[in-house]
Coordinates of C-alpha atoms in Angstrom, one line a residue:
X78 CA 14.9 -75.5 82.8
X79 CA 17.2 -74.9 79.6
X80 CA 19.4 -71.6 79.2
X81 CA 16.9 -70.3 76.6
X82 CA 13.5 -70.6 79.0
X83 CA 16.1 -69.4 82.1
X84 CA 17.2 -65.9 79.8
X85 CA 13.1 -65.4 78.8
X86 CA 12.5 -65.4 82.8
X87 CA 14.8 -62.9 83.4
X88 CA 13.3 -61.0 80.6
X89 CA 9.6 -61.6 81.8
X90 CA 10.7 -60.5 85.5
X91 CA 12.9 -57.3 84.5
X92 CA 9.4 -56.5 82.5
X93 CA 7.3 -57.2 85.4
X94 CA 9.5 -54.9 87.9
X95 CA 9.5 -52.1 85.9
X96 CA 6.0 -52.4 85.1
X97 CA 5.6 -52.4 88.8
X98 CA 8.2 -49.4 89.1
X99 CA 6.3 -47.4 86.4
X100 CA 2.7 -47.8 87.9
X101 CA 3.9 -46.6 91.4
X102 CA 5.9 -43.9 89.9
X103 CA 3.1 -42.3 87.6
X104 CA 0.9 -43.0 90.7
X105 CA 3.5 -40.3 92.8
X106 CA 3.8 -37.9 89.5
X107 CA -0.2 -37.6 89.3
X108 CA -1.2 -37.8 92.8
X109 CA -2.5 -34.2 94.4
X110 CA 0.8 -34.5 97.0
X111 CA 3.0 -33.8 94.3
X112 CA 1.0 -30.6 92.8
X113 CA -0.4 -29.5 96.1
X114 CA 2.0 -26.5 97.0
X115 CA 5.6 -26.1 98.2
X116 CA 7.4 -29.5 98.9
X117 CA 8.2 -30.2 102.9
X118 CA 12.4 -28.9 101.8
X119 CA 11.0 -25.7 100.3
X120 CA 9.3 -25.0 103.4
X121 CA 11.9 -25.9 105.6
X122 CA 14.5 -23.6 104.0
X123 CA 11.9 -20.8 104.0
X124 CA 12.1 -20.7 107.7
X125 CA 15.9 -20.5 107.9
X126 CA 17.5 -17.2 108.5
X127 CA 19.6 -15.2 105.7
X128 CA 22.3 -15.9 104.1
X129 CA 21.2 -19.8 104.4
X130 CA 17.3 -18.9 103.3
X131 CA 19.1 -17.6 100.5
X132 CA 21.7 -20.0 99.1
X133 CA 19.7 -23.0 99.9
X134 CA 16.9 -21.5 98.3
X135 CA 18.6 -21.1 95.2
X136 CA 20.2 -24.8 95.7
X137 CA 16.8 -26.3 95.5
X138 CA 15.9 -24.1 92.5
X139 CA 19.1 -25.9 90.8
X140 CA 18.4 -29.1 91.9
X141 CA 14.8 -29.0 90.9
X142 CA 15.7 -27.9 87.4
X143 CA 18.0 -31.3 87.3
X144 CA 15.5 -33.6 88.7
X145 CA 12.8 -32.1 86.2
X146 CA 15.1 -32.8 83.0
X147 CA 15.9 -36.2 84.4
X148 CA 11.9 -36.9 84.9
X149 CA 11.9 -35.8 81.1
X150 CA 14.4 -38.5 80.3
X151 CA 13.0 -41.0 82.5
X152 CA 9.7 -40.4 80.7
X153 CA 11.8 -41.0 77.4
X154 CA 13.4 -44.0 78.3
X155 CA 9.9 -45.6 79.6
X156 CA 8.5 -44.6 76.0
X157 CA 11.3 -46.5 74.2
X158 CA 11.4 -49.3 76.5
X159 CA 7.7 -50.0 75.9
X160 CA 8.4 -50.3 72.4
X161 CA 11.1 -52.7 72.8
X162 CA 8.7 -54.7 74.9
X163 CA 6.4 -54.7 72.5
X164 CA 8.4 -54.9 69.2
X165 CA 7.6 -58.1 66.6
X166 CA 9.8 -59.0 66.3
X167 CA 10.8 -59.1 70.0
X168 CA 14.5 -58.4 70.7
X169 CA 15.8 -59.3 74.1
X170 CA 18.6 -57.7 74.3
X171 CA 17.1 -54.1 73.3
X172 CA 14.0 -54.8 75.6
X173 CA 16.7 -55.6 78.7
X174 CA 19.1 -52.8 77.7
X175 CA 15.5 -50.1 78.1
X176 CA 14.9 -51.5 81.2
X177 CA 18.6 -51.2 82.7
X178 CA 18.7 -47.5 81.0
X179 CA 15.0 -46.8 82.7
X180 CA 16.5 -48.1 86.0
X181 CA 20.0 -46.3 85.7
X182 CA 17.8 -43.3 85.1
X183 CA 15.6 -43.4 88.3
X184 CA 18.8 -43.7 90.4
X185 CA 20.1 -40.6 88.9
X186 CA 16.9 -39.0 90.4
X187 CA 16.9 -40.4 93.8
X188 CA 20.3 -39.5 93.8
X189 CA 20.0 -35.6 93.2
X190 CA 16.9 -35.7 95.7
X191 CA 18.6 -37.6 98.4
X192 CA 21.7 -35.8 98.1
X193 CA 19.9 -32.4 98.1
X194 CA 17.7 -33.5 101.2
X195 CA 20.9 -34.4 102.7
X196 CA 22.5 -31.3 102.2
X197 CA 19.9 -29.1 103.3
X198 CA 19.2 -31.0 106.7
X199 CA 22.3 -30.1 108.7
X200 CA 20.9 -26.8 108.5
X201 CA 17.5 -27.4 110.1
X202 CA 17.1 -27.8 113.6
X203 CA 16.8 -30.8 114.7
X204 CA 12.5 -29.7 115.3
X205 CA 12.5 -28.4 111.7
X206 CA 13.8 -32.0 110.5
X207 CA 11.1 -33.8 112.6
X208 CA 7.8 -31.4 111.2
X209 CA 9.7 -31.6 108.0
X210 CA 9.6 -36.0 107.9
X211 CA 6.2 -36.1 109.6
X212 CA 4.5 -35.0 105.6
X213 CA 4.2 -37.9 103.3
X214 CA 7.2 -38.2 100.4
X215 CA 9.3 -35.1 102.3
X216 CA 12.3 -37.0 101.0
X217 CA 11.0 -37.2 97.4
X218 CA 10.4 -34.0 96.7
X219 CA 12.0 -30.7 95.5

């Protein structure tokens, strides 16, 4: 294969990947577990006696106000990287520089939930954890 068909590869896969990231994650957005009431954290911090109820309670409010605004950039960054994908005249460079923005983005995300799960559980006991993990997406959820 020559450089140029090697470069529209990468380009085809990065589009197929996200495409793939994008359909699971508007599948998780839409889908009744994300609507359907307090996540599994929210519930677990309920249960813990004050001042921890408390303070991680308003933790989680925090941290749910970040990982909203970065859903709302995230849902920005997919709307501009479709147009670059679908531009004519098609620009590579723009279409892979969406897709690594889109990406960055979605590790911003897991990184405020995953950082707020993980500072949250050493306050559980060790039951609490367990109940908490057994509901689907605990770990993705605020």
């Amino acid at each position: 294969m020559r450089a140029s068909s090697w470069r529209w590869a990468l380009v085809a896969s990065l589009a197929l990947n996200l495409l793939l990231l994008g359909v699971i994650g508007t599948w998780w957005w839409r889908s009744d577990s994300r609507s359907s009431g307090p996540s599994a954290l929210a519930e677990a911090v309920a249960t813990l006696p004050e001042p921890d109820r408390t303070a991680l309670g308003h933790l989680l409010d925090q941290r749910r106000a970040e990982a909203d605004a970065l859903w709302k950039e995230l849902r920005q960054l997919r709307t501009a990287s479709n147009e670059a994908l679908s531009a004519d005249p098609y620009d590579p460079a723009k279409a892979a520089a969406g897709l690594a923005a889109m990406r960055d983005k979605f590790k911003e995300l897991r990184d405020v939930v995953e950082g707020t799960a993980l500072e949250i559980m050493p306050k559980l006991p060790a039951e609490q954890r367990r109940k908490m993990l057994e509901r689907r997406s605990a770990l993705w959820r605020l």
